[in-house]
Short mmCIF file of C-alpha atoms in Angstrom, two decimals:
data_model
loop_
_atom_site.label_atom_id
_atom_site.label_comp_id
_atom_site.label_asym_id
_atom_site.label_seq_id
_atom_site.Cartn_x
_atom_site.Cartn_y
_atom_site.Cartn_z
CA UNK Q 1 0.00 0.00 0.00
CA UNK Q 2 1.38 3.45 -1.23
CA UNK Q 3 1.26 5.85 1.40
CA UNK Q 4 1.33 10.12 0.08
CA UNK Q 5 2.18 12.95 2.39
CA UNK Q 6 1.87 16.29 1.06
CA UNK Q 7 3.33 19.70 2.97
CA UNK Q 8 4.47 23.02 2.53
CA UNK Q 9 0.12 24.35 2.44
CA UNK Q 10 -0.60 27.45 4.79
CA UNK Q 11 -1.77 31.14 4.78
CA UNK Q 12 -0.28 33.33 2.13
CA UNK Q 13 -0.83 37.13 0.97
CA UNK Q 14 -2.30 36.87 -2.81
CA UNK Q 15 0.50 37.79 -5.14
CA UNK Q 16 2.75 35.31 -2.87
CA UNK Q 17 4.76 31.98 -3.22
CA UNK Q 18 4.06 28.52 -1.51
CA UNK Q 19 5.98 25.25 -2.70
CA UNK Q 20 3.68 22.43 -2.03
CA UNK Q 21 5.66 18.87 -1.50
CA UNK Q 22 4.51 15.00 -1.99
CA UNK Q 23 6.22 12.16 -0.66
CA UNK Q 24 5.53 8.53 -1.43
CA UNK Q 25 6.44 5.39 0.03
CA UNK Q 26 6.87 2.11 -2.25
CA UNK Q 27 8.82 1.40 -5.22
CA UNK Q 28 6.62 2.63 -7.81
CA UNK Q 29 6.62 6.25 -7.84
CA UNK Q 30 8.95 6.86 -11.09
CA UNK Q 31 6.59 4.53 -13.40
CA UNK Q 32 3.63 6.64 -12.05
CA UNK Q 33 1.29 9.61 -13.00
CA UNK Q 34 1.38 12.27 -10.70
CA UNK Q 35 -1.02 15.17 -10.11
CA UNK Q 36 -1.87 17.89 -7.84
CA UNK Q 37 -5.58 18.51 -7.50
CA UNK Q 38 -7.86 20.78 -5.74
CA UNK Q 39 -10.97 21.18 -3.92
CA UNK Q 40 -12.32 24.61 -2.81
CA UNK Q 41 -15.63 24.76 -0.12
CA UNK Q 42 -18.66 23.94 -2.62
CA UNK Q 43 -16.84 23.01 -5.72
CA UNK Q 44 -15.72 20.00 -7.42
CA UNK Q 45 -12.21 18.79 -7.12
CA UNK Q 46 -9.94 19.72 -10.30
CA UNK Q 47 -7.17 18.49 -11.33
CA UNK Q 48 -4.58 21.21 -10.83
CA UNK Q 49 -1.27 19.90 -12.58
CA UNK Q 50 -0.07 16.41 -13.90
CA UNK Q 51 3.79 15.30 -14.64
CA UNK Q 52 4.19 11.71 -16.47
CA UNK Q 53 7.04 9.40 -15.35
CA UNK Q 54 8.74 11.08 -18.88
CA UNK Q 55 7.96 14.69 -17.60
CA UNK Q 56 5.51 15.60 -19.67
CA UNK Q 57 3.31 18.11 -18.10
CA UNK Q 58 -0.01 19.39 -17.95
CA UNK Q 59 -2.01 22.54 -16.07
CA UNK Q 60 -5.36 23.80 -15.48
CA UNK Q 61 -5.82 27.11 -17.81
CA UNK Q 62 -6.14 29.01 -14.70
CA UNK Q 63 -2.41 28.69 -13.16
CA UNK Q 64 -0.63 28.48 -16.48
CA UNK Q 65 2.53 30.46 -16.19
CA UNK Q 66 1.92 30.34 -12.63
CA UNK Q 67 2.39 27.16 -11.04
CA UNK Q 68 4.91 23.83 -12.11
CA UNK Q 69 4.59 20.74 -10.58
CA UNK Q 70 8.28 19.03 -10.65
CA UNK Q 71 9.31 15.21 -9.72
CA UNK Q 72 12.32 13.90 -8.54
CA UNK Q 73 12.37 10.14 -9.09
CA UNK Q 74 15.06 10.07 -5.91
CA UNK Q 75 13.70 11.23 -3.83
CA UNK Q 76 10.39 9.17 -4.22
CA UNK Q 77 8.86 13.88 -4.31
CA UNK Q 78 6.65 15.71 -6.74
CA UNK Q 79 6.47 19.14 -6.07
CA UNK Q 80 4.13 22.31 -7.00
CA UNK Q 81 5.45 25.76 -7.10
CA UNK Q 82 3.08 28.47 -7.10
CA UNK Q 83 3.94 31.96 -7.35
CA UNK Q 84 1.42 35.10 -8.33
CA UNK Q 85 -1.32 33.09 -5.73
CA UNK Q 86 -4.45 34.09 -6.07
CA UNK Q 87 -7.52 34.35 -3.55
CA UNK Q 88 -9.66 31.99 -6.07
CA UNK Q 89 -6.44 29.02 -5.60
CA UNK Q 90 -7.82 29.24 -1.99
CA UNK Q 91 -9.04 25.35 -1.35
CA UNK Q 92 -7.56 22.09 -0.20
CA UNK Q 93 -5.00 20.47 -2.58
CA UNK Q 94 -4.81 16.61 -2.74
CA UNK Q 95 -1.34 14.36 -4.37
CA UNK Q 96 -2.41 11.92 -6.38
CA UNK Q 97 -0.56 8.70 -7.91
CA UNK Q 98 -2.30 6.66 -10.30
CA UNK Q 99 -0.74 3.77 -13.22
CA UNK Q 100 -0.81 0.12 -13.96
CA UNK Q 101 1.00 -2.84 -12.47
CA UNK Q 102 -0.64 -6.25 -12.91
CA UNK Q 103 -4.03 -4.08 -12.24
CA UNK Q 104 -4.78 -0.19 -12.18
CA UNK Q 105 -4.08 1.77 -8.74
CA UNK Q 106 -4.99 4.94 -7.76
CA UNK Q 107 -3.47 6.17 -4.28
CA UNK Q 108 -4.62 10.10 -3.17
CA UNK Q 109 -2.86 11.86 -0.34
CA UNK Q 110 -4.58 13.49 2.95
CA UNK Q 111 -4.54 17.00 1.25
CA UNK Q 112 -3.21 20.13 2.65
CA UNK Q 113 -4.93 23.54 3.12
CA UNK Q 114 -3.65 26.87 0.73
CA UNK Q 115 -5.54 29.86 1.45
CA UNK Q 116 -4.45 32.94 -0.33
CA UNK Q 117 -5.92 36.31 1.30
CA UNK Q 118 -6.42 39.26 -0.62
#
């Protein structure tokens, strides 16, 4: 069982900078797709950013330019820098590590808060 820990969420001025971190347990995090998604009060959760095990990339329209989610295979980490925040990224953002062994799997961290206060 894969086990996800995200960090680095917390109270931030809009226009600021929070690195949000992801760490996995197992074996299987550098044949897997990551993502960052998000869930504000009300709303449905979005996916946020996606890296493949080949670091190809993916964002919501919204935090183009803005945010990058990184990996680092080593260090079993995907990461999601977000700079310019906004008060509307404001919501509870989830790691999430899906792929296929022998059968699909689909393992989603505990989620850590962002707010962004204007």
């Amino acid at each position: 069982q894969v086990q996800l820990v995200e960090s680095g969420g917390g109270l931030v001025q809009a226009g600021g900078s929070l690195r949000l971190s992801c760490a996995s347990s197992g074996n299987i995090f550098r044949i897997s797709n990551m993502g960052w998604y998000r869930q504000a009060p009300g709303k449905q959760r979005e996916l946020v950013a996606a890296i493949t095990p080949s670091d190809s990339t993916n964002y919501l329209d919204s935090v183009k330019g803005r945010f990058a989610i990184s990996r680092d295979n080593a260090k079993n980490t995907v990461y999601l820098q977000m700079n310019s925040l906004r008060p509307e990224d404001t919501a509870v953002y989830y790691c999430n590590m899906r792929g296929q062994l022998l059968k699909a799997y689909d393992y989603w961290g505990q989620g850590t808060q962002v707010t962004v206060s204007s």
